[in-house]
Coordinates of C-alpha atoms and ligand atoms in Angstrom, one line a residue:
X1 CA 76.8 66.8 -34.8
X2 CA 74.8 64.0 -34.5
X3 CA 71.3 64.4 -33.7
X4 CA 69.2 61.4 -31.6
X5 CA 70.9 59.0 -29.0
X6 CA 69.3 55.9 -30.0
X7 CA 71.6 52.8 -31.0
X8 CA 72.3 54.8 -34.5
X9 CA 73.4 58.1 -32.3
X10 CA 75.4 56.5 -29.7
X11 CA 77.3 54.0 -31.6
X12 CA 78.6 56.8 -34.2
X13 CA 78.9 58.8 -31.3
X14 CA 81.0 56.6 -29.3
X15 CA 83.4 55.9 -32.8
X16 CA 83.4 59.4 -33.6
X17 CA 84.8 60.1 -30.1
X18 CA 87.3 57.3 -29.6
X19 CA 88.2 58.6 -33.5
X20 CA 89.2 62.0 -31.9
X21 CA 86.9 63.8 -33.6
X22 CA 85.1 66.7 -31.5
X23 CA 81.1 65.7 -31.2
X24 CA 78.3 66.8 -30.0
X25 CA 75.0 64.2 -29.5
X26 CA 71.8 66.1 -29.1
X27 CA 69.3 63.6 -27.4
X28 CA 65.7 65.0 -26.3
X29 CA 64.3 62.2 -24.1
X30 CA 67.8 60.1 -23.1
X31 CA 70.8 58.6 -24.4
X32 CA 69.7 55.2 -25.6
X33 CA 66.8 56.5 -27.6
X34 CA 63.8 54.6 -28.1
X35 CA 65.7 51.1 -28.0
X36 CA 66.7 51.0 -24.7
X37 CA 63.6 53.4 -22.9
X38 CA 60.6 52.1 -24.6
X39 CA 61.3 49.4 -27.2
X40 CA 64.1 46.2 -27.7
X41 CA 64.9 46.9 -23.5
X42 CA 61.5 47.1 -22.3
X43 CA 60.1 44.5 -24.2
X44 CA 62.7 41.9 -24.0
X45 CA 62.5 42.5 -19.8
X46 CA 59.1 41.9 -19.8
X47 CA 59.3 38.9 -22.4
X48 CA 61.7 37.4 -19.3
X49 CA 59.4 37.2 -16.9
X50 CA 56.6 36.0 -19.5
X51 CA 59.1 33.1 -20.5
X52 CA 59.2 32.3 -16.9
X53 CA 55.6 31.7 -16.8
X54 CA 55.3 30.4 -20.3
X55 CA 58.0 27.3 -19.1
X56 CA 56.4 26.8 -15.8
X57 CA 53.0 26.3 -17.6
X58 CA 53.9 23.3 -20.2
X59 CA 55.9 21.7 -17.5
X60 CA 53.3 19.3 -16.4
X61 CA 55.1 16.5 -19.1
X62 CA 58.7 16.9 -17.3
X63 CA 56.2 16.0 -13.9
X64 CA 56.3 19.2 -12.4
X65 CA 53.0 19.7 -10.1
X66 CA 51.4 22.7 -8.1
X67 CA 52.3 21.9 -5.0
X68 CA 48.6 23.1 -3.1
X69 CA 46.8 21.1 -5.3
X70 CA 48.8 18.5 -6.6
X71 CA 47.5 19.2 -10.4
X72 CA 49.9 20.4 -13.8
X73 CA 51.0 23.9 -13.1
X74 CA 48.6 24.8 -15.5
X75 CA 49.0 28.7 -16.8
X76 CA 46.7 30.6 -14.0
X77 CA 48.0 28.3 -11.3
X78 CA 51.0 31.4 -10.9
X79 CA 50.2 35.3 -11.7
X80 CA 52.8 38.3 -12.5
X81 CA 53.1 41.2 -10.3
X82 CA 52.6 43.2 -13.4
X83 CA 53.5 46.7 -11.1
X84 CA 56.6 44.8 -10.0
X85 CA 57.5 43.4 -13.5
X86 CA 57.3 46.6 -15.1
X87 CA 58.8 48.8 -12.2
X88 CA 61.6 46.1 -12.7
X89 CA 61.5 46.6 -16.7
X90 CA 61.7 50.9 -16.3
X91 CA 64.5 50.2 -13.8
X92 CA 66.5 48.7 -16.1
X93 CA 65.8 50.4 -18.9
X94 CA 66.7 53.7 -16.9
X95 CA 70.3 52.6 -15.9
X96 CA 70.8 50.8 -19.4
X97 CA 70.4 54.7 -20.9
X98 CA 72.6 55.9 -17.3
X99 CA 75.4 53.5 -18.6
X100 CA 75.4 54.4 -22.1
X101 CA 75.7 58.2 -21.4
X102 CA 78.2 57.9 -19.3
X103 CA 80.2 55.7 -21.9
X104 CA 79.1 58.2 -24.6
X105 CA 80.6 61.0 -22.2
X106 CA 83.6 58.5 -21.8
X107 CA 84.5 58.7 -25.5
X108 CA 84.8 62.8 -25.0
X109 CA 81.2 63.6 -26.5
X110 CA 79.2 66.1 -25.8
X111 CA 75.9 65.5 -24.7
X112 CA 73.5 68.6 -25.2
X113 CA 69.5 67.6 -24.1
X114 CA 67.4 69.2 -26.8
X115 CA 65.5 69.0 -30.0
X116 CA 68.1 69.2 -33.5
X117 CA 67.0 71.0 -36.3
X118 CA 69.0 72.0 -39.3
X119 CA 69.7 75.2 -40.7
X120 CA 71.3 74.3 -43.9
X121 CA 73.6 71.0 -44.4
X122 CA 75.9 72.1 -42.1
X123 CA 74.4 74.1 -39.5
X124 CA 72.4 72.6 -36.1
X125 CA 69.8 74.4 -34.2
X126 CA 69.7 72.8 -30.7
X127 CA 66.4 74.2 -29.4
X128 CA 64.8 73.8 -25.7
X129 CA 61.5 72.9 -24.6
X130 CA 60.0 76.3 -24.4
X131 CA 61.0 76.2 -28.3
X132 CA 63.9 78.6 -27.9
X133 CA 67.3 78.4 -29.6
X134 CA 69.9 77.1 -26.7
X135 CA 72.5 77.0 -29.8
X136 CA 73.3 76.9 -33.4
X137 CA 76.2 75.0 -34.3
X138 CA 78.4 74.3 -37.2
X139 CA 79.4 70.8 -38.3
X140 CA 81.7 69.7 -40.7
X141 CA 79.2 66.6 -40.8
X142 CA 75.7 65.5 -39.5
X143 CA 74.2 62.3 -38.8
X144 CA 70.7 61.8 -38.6
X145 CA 69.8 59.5 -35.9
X146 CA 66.2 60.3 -34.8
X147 CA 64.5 56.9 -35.2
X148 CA 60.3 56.6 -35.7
X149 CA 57.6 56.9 -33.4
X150 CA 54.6 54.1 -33.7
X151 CA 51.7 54.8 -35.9
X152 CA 48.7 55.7 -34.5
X153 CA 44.9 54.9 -36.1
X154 CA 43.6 59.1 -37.0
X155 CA 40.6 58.8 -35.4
X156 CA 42.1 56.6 -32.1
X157 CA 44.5 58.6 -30.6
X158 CA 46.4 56.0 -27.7
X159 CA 45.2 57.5 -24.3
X160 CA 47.9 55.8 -22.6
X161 CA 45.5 53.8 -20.2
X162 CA 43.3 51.2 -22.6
X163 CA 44.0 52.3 -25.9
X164 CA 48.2 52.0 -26.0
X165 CA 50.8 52.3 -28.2
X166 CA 54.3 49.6 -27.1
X167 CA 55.4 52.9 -25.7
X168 CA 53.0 53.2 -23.0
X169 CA 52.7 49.6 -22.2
X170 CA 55.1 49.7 -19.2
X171 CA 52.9 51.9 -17.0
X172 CA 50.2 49.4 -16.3
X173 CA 49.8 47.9 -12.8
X174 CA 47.6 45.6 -13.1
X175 CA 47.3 42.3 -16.0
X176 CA 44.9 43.3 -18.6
X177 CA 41.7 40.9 -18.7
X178 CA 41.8 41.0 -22.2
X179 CA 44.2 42.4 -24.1
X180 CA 43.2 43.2 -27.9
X181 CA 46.6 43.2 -30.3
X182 CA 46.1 45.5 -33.3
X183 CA 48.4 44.6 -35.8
X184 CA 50.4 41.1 -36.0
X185 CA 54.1 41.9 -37.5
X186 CA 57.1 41.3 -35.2
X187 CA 55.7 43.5 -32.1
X188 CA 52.3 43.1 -32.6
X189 CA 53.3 39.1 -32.3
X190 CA 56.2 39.3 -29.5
X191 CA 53.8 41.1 -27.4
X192 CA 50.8 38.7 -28.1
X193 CA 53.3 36.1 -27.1
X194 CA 54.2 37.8 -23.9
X195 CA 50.7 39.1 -22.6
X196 CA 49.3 35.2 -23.1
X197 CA 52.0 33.7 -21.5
X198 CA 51.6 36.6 -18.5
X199 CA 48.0 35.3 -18.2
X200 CA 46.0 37.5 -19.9
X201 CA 43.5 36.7 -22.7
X202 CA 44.8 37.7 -26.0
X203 CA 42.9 38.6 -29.4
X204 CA 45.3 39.4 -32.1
X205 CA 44.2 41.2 -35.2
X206 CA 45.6 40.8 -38.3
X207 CA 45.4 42.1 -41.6
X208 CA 46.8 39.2 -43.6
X209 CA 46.5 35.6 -43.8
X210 CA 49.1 34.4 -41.9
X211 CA 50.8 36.0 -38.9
X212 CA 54.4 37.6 -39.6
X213 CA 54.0 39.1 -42.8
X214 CA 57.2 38.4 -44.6
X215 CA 58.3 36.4 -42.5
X216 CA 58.9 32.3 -43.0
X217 CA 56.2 31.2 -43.4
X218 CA 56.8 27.5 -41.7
X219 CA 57.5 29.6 -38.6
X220 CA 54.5 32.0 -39.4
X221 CA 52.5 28.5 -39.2
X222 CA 54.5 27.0 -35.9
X223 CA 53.5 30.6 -34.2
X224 CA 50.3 30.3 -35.1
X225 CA 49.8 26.5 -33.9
X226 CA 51.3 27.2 -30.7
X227 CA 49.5 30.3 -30.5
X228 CA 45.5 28.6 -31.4
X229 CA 47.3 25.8 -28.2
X230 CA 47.9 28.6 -25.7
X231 CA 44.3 29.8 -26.4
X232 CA 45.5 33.5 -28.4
X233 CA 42.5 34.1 -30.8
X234 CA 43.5 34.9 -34.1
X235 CA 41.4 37.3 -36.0
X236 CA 42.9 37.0 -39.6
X237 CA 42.3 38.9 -42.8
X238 CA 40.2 41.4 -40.3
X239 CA 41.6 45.0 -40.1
X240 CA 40.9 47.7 -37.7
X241 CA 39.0 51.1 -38.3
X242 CA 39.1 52.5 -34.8
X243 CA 38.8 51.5 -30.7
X244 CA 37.0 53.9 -28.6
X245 CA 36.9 53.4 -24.4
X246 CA 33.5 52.2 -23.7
X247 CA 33.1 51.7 -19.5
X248 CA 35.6 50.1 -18.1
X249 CA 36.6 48.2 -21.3
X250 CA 37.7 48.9 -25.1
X251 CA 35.5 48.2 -28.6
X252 CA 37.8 47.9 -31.5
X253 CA 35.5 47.9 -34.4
X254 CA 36.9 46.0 -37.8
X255 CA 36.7 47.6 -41.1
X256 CA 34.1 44.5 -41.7
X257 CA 31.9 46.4 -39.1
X258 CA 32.3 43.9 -36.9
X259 CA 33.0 44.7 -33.0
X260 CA 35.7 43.1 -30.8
X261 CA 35.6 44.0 -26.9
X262 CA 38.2 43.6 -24.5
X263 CA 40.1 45.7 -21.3
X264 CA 42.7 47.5 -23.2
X265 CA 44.0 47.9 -27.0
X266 CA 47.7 47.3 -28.5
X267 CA 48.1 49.5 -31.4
X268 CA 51.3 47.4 -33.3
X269 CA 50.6 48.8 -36.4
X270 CA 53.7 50.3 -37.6
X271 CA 56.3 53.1 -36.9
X272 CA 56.4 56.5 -38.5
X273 CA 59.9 57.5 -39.3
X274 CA 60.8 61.3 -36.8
X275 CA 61.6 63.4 -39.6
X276 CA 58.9 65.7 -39.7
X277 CA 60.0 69.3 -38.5
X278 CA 63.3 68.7 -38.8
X279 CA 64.6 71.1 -41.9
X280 CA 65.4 68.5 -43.9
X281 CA 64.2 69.3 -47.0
X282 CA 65.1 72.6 -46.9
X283 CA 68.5 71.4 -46.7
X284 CA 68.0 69.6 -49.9
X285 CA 68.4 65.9 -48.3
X286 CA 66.0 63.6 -50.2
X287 CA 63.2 61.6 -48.5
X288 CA 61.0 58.8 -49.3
X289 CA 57.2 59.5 -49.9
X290 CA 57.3 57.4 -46.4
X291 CA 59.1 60.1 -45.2
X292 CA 62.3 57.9 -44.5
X293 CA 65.9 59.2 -45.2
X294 CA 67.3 57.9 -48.7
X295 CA 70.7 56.6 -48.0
X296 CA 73.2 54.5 -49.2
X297 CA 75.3 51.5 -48.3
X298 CA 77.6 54.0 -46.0
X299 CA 75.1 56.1 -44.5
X300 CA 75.3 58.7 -46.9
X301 CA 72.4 60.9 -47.9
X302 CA 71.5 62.9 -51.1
X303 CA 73.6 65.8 -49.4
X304 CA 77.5 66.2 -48.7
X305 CA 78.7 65.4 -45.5
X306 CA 74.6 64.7 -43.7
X307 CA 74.6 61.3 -43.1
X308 CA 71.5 58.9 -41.5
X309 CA 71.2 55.8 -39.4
X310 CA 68.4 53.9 -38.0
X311 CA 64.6 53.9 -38.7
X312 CA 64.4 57.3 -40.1
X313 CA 66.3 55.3 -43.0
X314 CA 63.4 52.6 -43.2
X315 CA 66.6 50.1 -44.0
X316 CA 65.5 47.0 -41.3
X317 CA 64.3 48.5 -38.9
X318 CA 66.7 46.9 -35.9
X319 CA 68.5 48.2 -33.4
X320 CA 71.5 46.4 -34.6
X321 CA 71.0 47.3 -38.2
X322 CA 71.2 51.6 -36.8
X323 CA 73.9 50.7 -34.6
X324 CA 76.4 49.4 -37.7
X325 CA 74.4 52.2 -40.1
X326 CA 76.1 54.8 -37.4
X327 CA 79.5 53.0 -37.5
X328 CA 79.7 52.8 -40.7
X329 CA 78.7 56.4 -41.2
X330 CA 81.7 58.0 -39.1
X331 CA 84.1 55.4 -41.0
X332 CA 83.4 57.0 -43.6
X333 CA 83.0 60.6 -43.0
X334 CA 86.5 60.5 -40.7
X335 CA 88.2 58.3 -43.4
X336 CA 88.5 55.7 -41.7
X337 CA 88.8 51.9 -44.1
X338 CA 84.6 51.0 -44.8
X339 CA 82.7 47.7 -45.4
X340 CA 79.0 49.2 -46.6
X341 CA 76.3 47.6 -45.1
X342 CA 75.5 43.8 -46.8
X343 CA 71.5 43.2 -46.1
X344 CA 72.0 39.5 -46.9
X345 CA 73.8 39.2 -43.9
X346 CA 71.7 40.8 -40.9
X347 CA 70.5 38.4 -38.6
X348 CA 67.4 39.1 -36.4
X349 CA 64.9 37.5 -34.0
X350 CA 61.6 37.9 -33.7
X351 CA 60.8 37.2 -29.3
X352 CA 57.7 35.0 -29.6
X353 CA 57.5 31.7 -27.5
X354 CA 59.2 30.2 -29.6
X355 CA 61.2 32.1 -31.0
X356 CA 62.1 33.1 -34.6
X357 CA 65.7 33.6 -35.7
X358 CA 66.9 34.9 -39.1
X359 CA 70.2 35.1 -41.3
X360 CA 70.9 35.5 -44.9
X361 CA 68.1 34.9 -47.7
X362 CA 65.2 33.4 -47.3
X363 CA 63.5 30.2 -48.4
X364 CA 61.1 32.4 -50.4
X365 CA 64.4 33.9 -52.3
X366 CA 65.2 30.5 -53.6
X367 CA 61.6 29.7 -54.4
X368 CA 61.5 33.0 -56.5
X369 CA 64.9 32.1 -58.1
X370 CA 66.7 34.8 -56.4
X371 CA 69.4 32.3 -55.4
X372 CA 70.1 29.1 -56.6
X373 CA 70.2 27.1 -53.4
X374 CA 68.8 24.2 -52.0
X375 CA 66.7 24.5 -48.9
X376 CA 66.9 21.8 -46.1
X377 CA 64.8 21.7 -43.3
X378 CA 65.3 19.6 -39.7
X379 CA 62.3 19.8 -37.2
X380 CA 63.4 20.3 -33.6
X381 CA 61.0 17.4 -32.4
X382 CA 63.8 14.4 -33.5
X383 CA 66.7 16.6 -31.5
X384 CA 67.6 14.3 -28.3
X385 CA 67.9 17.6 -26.1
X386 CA 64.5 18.9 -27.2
X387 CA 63.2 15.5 -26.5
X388 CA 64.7 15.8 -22.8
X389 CA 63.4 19.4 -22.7
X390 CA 59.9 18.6 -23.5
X391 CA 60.8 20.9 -26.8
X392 CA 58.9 20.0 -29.6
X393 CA 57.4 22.8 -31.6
X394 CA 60.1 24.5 -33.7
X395 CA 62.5 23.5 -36.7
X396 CA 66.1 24.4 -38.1
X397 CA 66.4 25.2 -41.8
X398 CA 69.4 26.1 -44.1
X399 CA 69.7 27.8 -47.5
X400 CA 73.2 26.1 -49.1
X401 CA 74.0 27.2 -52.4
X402 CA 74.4 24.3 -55.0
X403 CA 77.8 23.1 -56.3
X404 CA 79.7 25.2 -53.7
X405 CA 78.0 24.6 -50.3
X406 CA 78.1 28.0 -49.0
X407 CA 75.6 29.0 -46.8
X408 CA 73.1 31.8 -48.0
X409 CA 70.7 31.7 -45.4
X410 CA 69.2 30.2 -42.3
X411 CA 66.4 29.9 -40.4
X412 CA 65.8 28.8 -36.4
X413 CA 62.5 28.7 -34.2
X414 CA 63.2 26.9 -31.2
X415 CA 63.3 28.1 -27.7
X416 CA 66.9 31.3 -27.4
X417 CA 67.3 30.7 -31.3
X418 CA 68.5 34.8 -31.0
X419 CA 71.1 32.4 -29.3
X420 CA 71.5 29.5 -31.9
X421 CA 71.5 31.6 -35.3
X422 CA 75.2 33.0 -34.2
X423 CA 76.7 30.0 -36.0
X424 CA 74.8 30.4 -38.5
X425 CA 75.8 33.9 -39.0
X426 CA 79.1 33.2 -38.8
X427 CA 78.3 31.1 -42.3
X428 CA 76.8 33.4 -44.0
X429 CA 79.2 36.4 -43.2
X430 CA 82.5 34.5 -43.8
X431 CA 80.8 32.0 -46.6
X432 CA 81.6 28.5 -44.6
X433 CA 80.2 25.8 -46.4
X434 CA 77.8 22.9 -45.1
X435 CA 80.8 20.6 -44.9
X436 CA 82.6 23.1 -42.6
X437 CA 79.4 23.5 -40.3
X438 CA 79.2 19.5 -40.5
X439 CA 82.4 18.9 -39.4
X440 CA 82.4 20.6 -35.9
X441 CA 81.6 19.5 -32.9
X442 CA 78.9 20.2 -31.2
X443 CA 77.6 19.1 -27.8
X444 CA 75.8 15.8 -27.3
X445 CA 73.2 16.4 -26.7
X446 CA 72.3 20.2 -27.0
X447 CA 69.8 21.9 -29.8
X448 CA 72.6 22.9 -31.4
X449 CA 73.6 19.5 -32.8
X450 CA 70.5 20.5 -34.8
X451 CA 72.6 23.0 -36.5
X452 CA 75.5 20.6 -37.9
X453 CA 72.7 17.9 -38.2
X454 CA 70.7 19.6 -40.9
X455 CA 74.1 21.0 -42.5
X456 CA 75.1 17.2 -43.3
X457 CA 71.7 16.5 -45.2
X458 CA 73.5 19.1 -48.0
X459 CA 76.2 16.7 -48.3
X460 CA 73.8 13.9 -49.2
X461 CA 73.3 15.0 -52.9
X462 CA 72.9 17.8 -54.6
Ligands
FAD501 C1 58.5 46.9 -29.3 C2 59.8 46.9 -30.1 C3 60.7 45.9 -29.8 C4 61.9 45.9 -30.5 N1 62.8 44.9 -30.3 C5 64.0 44.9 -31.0 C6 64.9 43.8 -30.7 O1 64.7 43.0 -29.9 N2 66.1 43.9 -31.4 C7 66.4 44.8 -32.3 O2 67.4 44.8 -32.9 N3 65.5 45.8 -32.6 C8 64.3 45.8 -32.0 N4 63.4 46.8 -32.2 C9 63.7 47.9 -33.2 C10 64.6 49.0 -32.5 O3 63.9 49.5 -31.4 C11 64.9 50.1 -33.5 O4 65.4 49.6 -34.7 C12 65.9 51.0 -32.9 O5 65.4 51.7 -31.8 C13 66.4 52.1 -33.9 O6 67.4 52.9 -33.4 P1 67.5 54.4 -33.8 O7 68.8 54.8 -33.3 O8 67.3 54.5 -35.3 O9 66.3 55.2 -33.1 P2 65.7 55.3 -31.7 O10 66.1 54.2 -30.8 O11 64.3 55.5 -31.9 O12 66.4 56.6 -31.1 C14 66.1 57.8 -31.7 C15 66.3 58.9 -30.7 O13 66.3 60.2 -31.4 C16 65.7 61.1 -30.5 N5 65.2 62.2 -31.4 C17 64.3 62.2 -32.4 N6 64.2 63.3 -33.0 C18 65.1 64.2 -32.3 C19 65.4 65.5 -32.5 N7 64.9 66.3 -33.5 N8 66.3 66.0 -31.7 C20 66.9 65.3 -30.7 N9 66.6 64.0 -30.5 C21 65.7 63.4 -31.3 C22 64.5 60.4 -29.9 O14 64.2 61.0 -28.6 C23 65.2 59.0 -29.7 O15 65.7 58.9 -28.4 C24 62.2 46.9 -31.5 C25 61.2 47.8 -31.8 C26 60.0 47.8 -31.1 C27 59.0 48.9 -31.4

């Protein structure tokens, strides 16, 4: 039984299935779960046709002009059809989750459309809309898929027209004036990004210094120069209490008392793990205080044969992360030969312009003596193809452990560094040294020469 078809759901599912085993998914909203209706699809569809823009509006430097009026393309000089963009982004999303399901059904599962709830360890209650029991079922083992849901301010409920949450974001037909950004983590940020780039004015409003909290900071500090260039107003160190609708606008009031006002609200303030309601601790499977699954390096939790993948485990919260959480977790339950989960490996990319790209341990883990590496650093500015490009905020930087060379950890911001830090996390998973990444070839000129380039300044002392 495996309840939620998000990216934890399906991918057990689909392993589980082609494993032989008999399965039932129980999705209540559609198979590809939040990922693919409402968060990574959604948000990386729209963050195409922001790119689009964002490219077309520093373009004046490669000699690119507005053709009417013969000046720089500046950003306003082109507008989204937002209606058109997001009818475009739910369109895809739809026949992503159409596709999945019918893989899923593929692989011999069973997809039953309802809520889960357990009855004991072993035993499923699928249950309806109307609340009543289409079926209990019996499992020999359980995995808890059912992802979070994004964290709302008490008193501000999202009203799904100014005051959103990155759920409801795809409904609007028209480009908000002045889009407010509550919160500036990953989608708080990605979404700043995006809305700027679409035309809109941004404020974003963050609780911390610096944007990307636990992030690198160099590419906290690159965001947030490109983002004081591209005119997004930072409000640091400011937290929100509430946002009410006044007229035909919003008022987010800080906790300072002071008042922002804008045309609509982005609550990016977090994710509440689904778990609520769902019998778990009656079944004796141990939560967090947060309300997050506890589970181990195979998926297991506290309980025999219940195992849990995704953001109900508060583990990185990535689609990639719940996808190999779920893989792992029928591995092991159908005893099938394991590798647990390894953090220090995960790579991940945060879908700003530019963006930010991720492997291994970070720069602040060898500051904090974590890991004895040394930590090298090549700005993008000096690459010839960035040069060529127009390309000059961003940087490479690698984490090579002393005396043996083996990469621990890199970081990219550049334009499609999701696409660069592959090599990179080839490295880290298969421990390649600097002197292997030196010593391939890489295309002259492309931003990847980057990549070998700052791998030979390890083998200049160490
Ligand atoms: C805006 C945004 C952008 C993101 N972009 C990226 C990205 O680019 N790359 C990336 O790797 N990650 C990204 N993420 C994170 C990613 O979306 C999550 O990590 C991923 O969705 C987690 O997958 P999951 O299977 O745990 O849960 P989900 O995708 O949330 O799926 C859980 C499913 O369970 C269902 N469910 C819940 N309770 C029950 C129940 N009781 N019975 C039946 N069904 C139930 C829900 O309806 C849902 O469909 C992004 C997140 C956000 C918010």
């Amino acid at each position: 039984m495996i309840i939620g078809g998000g990216p934890g759901g399906y991918e057990a599912a689909l392993v589980a299935g082609h494993l032989g085993a008999e399965v039932t998914l129980l999705e209540r909203r559609g198979i590809g779960g939040a990922a693919v209706l409402t968060d990574v699809v959604p948000s990386k569809t729209l963050i195409a046709t922001a790119d689009v823009l964002g490219v077309v509006a520093d373009s004046a430097e490669l000699g690119i002009r507005d053709a009417d009026s013969a000046t720089s393309p500046a950003a306003g000089s082109l507008t989204v059809d937002l209606d058109a963009a997001n009818r475009r982004v739910r369109g895809l999303a739809h026949a992503q989750s159409e596709d999945i399901a019918a893989s899923v059904r593929e692989a011999g599962v069973r997809i039953l459309e309802a809520t889960g709830r357990l009855r004991g360890p072993d035993r499923v209650e699928a249950v309806g809309e109307n609340g009543e029991v289409l079926e209990t079922i019996d499992a020999d083992v359980v995995l808890l898929a059912v992802g979070a849901t994004p964290r709302q301010l008490a008193d501000s409920p999202a009203d799904g027209k100014r005051i959103l949450t990155w759920t409801q974001l795809y409904h609007l037909t028209q480009l908000p004036e002045h889009l407010i950004v509550v919160g500036s983590g990953v989608t708080g940020a990605e979404f700043a990004s995006a809305y700027r780039s679409l035309g809109s004015e941004v404020t974003l409003v963050s609780s911390r210094d610096q944007v990307l909290p636990g992030s690198d900071t160099d590419a906290a500090d690159v965001l947030e120069n490109v983002f004081a260039r591209r005119g997004v107003r930072l409000k640091a160190r400011s937290r929100a209490a509430g946002a009410r609708v006044e007229g035909d606008g919003v008022v987010v009031t800080l906790q300072s008392g002071e008042e922002i006002r804008g045309s609509h609200v982005l609550m990016a303030i977090g994710a509440v793990p689904a778990t609520d309601g769902l019998g778990l601790e009656e079944a004796g499977i141990r939560l967090r205080p947060s309300g997050h699954v506890e589970t181990d390096r195979v998926s297991r939790t506290s309980v025999r044969g219940v195992y849990a993948a995704g953001d109900c485990t508060g583990v990185n919260p990535l689609a990639s992360v719940a996808a190999m959480q779920g893989r792992i977790a029928m591995h092991h339950a159908l005893g099938e030969a394991v590798s647990p989960l390894i953090a220090a490996q995960i790579s991940s990319a945060i879908f700003t312009s530019p963006e930010i790209a991720t492997v291994g341990c970070s720069e602040q883990d060898v500051r904090e003596g974590r890991i004895d590496a040394r930590v090298l650093t090549k700005p993008l500015g000096t690459n010839p193809r960035a040069k060529m490009q127009g390309i000059s905020d961003g940087f490479v930087k690698l984490m090579v452990r002393h005396g043996s060379h083996v990469v621990a950890g890199a970081v990219v911001v550049a334009p499609r560094a999701s696409e660069l830090i592959m090599p990179f996390a080839l490295a880290v998973t298969h421990r390649l040294t600097a002197e292997q990444l030196a010593s391939t070839f890489t295309v002259y000129p492309s931003l990847s020469g980057s990549l070998s380039e700052v791998a030979r300044q390890a083998l200049w002392g160490d």
